[in-house]
Short mmCIF file of N, CA and C in Angstrom, two decimals:
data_model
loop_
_atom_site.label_atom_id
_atom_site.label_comp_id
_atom_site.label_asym_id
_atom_site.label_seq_id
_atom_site.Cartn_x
_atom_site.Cartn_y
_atom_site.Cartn_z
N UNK K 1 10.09 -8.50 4.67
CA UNK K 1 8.79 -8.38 5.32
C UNK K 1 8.11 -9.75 5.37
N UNK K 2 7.41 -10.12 6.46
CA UNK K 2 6.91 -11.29 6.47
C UNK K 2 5.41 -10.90 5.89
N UNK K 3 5.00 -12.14 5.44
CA UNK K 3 3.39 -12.05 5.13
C UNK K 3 2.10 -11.50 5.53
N UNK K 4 1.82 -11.52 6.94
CA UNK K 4 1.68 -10.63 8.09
C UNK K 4 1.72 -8.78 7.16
N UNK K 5 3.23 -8.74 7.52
CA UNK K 5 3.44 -7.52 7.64
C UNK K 5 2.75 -6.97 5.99
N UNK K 6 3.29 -7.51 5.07
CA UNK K 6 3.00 -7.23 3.75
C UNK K 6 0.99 -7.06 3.55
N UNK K 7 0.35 -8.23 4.38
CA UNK K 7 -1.00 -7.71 4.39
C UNK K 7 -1.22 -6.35 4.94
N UNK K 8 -0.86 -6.18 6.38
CA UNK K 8 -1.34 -5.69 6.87
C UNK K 8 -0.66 -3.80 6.20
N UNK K 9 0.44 -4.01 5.51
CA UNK K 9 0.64 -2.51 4.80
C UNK K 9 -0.62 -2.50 3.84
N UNK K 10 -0.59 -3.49 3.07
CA UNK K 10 -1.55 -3.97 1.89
C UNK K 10 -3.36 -2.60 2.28
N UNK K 11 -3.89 -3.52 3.48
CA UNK K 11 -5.05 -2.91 3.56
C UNK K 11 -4.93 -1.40 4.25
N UNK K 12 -3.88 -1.06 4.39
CA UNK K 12 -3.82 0.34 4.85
C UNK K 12 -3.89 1.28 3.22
N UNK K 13 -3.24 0.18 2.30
CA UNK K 13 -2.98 1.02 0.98
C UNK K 13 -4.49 0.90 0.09
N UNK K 14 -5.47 -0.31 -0.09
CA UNK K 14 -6.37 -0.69 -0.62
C UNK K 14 -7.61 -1.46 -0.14
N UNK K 15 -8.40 -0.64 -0.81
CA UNK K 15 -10.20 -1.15 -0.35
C UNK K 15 -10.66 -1.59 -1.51
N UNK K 16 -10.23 -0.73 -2.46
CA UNK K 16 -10.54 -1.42 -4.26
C UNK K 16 -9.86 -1.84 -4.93
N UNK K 17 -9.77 -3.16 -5.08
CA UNK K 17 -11.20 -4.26 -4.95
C UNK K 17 -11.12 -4.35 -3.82
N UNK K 18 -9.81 -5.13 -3.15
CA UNK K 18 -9.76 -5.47 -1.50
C UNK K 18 -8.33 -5.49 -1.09
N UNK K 19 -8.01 -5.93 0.06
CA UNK K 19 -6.40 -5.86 0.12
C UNK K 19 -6.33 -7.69 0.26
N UNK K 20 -5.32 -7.62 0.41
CA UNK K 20 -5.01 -9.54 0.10
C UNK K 20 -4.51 -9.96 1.56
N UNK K 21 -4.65 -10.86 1.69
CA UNK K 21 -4.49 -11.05 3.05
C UNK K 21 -2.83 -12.26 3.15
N UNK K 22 -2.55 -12.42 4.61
CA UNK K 22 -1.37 -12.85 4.88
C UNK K 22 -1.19 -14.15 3.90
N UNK K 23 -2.31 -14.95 4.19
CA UNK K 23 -2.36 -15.93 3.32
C UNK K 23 -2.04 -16.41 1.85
N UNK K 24 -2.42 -15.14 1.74
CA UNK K 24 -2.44 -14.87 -0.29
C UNK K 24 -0.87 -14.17 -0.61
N UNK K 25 -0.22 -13.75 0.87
CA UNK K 25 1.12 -12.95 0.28
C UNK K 25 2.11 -14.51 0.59
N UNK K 26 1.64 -14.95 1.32
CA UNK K 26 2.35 -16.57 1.84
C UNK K 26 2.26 -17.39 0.42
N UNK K 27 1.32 -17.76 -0.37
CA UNK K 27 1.08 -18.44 -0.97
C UNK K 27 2.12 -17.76 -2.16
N UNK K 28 2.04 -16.22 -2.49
CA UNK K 28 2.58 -16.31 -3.79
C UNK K 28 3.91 -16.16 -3.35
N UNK K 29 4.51 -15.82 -2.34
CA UNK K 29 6.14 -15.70 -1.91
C UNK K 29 6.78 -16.98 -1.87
N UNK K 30 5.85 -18.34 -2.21
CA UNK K 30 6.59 -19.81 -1.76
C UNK K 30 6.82 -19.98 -3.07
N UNK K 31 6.20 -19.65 -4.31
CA UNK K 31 6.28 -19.44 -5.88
C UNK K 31 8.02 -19.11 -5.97
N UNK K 32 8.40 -19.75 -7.19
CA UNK K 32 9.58 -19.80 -7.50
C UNK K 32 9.90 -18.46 -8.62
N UNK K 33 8.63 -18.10 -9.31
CA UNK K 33 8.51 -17.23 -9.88
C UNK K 33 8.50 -15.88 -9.35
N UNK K 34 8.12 -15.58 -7.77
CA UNK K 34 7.85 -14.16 -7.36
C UNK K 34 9.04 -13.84 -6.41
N UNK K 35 9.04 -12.83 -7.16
CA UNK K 35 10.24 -11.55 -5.59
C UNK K 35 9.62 -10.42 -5.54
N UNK K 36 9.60 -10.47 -3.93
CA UNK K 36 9.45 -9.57 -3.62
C UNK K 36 10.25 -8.20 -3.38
N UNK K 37 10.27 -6.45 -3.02
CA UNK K 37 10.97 -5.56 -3.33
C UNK K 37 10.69 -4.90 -2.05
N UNK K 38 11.80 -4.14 -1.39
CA UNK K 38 11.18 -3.38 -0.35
C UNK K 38 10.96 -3.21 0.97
N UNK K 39 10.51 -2.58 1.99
CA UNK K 39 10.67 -2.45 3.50
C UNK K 39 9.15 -2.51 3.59
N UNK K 40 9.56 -2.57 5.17
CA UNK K 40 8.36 -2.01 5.77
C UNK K 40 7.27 -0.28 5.91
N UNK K 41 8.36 0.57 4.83
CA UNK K 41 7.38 1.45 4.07
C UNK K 41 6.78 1.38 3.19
N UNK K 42 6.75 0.66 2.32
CA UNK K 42 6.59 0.44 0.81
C UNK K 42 7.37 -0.83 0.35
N UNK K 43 6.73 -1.93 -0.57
CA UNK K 43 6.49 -2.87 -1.17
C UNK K 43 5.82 -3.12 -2.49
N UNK K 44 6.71 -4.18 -3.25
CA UNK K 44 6.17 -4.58 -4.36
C UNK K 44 6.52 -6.07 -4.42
N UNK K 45 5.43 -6.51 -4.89
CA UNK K 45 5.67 -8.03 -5.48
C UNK K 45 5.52 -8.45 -7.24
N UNK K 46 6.73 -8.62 -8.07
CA UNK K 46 6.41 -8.98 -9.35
C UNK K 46 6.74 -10.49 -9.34
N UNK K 47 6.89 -10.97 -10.71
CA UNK K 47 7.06 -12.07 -10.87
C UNK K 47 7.61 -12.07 -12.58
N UNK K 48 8.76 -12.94 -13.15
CA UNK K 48 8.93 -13.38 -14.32
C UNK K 48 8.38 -14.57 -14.63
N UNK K 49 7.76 -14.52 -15.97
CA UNK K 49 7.44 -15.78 -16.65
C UNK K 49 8.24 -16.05 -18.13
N UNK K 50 8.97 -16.59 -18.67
CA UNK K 50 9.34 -16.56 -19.68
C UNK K 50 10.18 -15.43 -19.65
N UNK K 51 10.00 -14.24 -20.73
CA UNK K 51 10.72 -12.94 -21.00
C UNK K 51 9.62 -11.52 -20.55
N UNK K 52 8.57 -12.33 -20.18
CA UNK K 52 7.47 -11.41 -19.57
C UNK K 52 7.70 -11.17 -17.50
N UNK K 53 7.23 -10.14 -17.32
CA UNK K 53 7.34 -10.04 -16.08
C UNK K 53 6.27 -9.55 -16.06
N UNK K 54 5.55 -9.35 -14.36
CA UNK K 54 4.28 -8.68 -13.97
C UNK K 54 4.35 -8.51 -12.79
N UNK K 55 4.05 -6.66 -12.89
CA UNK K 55 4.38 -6.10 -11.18
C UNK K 55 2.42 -6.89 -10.33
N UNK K 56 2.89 -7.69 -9.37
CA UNK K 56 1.50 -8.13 -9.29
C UNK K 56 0.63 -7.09 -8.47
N UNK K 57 1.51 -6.29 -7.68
CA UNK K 57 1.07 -4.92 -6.47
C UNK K 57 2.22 -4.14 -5.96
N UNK K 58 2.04 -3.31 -5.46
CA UNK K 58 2.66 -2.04 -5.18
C UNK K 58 1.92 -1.21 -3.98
N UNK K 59 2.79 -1.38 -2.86
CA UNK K 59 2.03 -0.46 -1.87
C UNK K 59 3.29 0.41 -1.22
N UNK K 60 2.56 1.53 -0.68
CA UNK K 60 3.35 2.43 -0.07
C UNK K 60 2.68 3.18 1.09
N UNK K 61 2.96 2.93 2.33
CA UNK K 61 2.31 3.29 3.05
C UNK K 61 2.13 4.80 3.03
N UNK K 62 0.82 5.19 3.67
CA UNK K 62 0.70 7.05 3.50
C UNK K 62 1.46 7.69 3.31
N UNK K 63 1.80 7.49 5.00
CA UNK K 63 3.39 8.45 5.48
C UNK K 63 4.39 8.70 4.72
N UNK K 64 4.64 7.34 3.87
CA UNK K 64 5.77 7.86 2.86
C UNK K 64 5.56 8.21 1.44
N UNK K 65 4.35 8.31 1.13
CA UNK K 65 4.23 8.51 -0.04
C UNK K 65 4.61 10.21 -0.17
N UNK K 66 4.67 10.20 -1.67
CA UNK K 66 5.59 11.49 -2.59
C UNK K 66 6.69 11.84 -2.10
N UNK K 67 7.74 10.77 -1.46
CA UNK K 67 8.70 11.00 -1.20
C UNK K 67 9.78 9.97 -2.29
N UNK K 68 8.87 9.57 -3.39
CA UNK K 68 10.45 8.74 -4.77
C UNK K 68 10.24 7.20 -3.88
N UNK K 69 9.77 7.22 -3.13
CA UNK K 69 9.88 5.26 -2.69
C UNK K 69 9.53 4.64 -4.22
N UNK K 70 8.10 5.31 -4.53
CA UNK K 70 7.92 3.98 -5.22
C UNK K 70 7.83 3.89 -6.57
N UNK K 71 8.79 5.64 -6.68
CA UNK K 71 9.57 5.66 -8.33
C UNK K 71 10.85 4.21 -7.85
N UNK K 72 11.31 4.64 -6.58
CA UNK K 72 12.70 3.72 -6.79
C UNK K 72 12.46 2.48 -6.51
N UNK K 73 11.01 1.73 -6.02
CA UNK K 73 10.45 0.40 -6.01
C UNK K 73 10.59 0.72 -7.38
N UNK K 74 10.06 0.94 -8.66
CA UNK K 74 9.90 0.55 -10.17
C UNK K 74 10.68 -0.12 -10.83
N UNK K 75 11.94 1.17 -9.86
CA UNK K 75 13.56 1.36 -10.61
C UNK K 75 13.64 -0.16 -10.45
N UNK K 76 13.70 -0.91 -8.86
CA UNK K 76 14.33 -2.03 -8.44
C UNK K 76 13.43 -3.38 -9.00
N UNK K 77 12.38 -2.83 -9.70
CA UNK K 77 11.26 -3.92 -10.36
C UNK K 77 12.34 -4.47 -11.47
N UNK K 78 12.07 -3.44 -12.45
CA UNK K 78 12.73 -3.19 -13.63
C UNK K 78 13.91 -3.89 -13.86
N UNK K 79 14.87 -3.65 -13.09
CA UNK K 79 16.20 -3.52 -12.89
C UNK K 79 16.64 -5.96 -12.40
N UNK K 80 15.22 -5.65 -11.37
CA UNK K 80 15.22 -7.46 -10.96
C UNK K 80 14.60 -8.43 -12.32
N UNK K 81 13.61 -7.83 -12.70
CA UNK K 81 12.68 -8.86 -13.92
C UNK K 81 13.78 -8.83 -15.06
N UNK K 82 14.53 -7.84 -15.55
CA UNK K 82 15.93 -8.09 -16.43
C UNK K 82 16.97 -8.79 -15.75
N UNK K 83 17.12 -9.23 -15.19
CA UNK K 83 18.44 -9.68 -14.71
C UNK K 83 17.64 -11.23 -14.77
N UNK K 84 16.33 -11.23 -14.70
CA UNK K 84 15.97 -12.74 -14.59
C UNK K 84 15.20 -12.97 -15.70
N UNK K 85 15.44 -12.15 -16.95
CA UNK K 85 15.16 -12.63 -18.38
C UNK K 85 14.04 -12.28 -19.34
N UNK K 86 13.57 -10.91 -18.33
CA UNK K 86 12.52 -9.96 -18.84
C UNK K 86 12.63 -9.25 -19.65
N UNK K 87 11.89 -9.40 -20.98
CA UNK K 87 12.51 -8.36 -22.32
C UNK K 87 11.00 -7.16 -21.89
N UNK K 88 10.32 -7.52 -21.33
CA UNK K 88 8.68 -6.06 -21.13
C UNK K 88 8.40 -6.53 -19.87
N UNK K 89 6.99 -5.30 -19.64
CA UNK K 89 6.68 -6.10 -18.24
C UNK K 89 5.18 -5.12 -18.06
N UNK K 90 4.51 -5.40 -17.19
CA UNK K 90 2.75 -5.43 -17.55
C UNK K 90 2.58 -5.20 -16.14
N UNK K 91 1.58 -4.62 -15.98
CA UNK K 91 0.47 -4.44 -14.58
C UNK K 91 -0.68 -4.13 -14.82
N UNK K 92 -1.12 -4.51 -14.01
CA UNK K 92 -2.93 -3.73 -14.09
C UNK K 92 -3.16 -2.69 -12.87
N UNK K 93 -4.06 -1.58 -13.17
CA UNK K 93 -4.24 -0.92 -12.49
C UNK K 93 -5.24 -0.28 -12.34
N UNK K 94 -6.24 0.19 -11.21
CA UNK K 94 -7.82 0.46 -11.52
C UNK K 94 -7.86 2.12 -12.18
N UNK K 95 -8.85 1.72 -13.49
CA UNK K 95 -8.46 3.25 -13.89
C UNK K 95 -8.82 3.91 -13.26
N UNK K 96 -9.33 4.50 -12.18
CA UNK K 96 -9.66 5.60 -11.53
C UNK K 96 -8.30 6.16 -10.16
N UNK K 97 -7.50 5.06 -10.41
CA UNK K 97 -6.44 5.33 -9.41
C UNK K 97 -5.49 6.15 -9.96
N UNK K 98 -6.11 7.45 -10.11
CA UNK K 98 -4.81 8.71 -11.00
C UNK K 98 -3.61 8.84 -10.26
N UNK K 99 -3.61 8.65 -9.30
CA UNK K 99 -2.03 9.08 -8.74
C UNK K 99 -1.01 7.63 -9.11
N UNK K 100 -1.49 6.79 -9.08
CA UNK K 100 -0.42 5.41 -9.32
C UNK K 100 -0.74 5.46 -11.04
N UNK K 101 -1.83 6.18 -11.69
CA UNK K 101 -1.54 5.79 -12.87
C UNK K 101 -0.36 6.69 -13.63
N UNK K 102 -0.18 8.32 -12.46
CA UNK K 102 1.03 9.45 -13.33
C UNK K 102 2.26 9.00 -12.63
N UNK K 103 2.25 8.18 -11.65
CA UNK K 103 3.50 7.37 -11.09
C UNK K 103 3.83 6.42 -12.51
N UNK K 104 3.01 5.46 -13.02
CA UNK K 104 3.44 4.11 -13.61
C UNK K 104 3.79 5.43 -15.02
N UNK K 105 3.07 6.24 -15.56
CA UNK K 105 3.35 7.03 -17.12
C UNK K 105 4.86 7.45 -17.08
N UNK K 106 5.13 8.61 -15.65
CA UNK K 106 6.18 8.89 -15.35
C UNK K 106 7.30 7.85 -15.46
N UNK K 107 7.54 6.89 -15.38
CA UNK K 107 8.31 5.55 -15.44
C UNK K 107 8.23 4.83 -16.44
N UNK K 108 7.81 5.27 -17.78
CA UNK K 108 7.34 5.10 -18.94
C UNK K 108 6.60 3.64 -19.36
N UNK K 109 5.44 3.43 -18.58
CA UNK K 109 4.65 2.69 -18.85
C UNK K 109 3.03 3.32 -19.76
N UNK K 110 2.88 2.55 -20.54
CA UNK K 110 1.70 3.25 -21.42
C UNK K 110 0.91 2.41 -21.69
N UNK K 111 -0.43 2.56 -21.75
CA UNK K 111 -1.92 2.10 -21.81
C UNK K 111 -1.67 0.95 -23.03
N UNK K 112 -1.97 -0.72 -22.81
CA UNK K 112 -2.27 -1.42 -23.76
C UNK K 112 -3.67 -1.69 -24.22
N UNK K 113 -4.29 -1.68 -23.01
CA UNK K 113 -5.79 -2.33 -23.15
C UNK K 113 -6.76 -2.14 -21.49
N UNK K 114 -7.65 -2.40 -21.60
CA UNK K 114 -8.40 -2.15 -20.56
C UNK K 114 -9.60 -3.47 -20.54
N UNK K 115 -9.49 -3.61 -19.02
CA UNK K 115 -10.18 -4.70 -18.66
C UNK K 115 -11.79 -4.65 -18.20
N UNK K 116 -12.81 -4.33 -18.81
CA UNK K 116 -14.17 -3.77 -18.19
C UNK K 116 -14.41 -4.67 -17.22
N UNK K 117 -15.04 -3.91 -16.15
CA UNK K 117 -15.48 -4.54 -14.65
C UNK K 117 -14.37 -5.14 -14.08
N UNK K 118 -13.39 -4.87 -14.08
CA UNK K 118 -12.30 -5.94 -13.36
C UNK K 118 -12.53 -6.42 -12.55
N UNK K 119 -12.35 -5.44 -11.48
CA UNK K 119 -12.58 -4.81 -10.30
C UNK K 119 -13.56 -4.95 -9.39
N UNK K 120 -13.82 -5.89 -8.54
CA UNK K 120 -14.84 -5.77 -7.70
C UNK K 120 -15.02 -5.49 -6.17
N UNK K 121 -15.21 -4.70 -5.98
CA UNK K 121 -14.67 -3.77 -4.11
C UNK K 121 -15.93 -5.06 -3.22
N UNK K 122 -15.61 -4.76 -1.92
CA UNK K 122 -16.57 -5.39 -0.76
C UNK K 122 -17.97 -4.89 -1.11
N UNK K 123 -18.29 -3.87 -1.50
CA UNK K 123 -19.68 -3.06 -1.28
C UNK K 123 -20.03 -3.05 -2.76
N UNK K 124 -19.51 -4.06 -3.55
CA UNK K 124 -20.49 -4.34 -4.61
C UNK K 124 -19.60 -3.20 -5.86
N UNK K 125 -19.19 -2.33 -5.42
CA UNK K 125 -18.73 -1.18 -6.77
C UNK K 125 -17.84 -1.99 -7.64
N UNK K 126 -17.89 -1.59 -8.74
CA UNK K 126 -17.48 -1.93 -10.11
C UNK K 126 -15.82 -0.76 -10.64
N UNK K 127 -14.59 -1.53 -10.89
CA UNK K 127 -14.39 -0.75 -11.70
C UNK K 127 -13.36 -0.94 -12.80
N UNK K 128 -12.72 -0.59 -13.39
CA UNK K 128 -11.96 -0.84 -14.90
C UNK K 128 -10.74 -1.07 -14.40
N UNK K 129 -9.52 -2.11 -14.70
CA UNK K 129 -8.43 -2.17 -15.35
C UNK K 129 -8.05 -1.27 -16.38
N UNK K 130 -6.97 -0.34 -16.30
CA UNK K 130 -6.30 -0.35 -17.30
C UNK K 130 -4.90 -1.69 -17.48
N UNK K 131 -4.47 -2.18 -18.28
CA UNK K 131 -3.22 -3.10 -18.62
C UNK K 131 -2.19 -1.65 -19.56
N UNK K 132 -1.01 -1.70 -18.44
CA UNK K 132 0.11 -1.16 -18.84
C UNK K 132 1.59 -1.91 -19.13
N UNK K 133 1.74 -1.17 -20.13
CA UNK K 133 3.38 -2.19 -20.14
C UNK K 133 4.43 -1.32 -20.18
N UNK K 134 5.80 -1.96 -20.52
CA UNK K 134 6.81 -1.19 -21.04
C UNK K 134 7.78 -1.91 -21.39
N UNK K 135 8.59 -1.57 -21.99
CA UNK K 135 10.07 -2.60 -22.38
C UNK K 135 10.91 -2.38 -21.26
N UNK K 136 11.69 -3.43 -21.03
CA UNK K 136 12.75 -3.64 -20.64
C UNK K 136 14.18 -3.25 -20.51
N UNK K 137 13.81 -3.30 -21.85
CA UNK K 137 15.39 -3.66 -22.58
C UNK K 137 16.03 -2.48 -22.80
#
């Protein structure tokens, strides 16, 4: 997917906080650290640092959602950040987003910590990070 395309799934998937634009998917795809996962239904971008990895986003367009895309985006997260030296791996996610948060549990990621106010949408609303992890290995 080009940068373009990756925004423009992006703001179909998110308003909170905002969606990221072509620019911002350009900038982190020239990073030596990030791969990206995925079609033009659904997308993820993580990145390894050290033995740490971090899913940075995850989108799935409507249409295909609850159809396992983006259990098997996880699978292919998981599966890439080990092969490039990931012993855990971390995301943030707004706590009020219940359906991506029984997606990430289901895939055995579990609550480390929580970020107050993370989150800041266009229209001023406020809302929480949770920080999830899981092992690797």
């Amino acid at each position: 997917m080009t940068p373009d395309e990756m925004a423009s799934l992006h703001a179909r998937c998110f308003t909170m906080p905002r969606s990221w634009s072509a620019a911002e998917f350009d900038a982190l795809l020239a990073r030596t650290d990030v791969f990206a996962l995925g079609d033009a239904g659904g997308f993820l971008l993580g990145r390894v640092v050290a033995d740490e990895a971090e899913l940075l986003t995850l989108a799935v367009a409507p249409e295909y959602r609850r159809q396992g895309r983006a259990a098997a985006l996880l699978a292919d997260f998981a599966e890439t950040a080990r092969q490039n030296g990931a012993a855990t791996a971390f995301l943030e996610v707004a706590a009020g987003n219940d359906a991506a948060i029984a997606l990430y549990r289901g895939a055995g990621w579990t609550e480390a910590g929580r970020r107050r106010a993370y989150y800041r949408g266009p229209d001023g609303a406020v809302a929480d990070a949770l920080v999830l992890t899981r092992p690797l290995a």
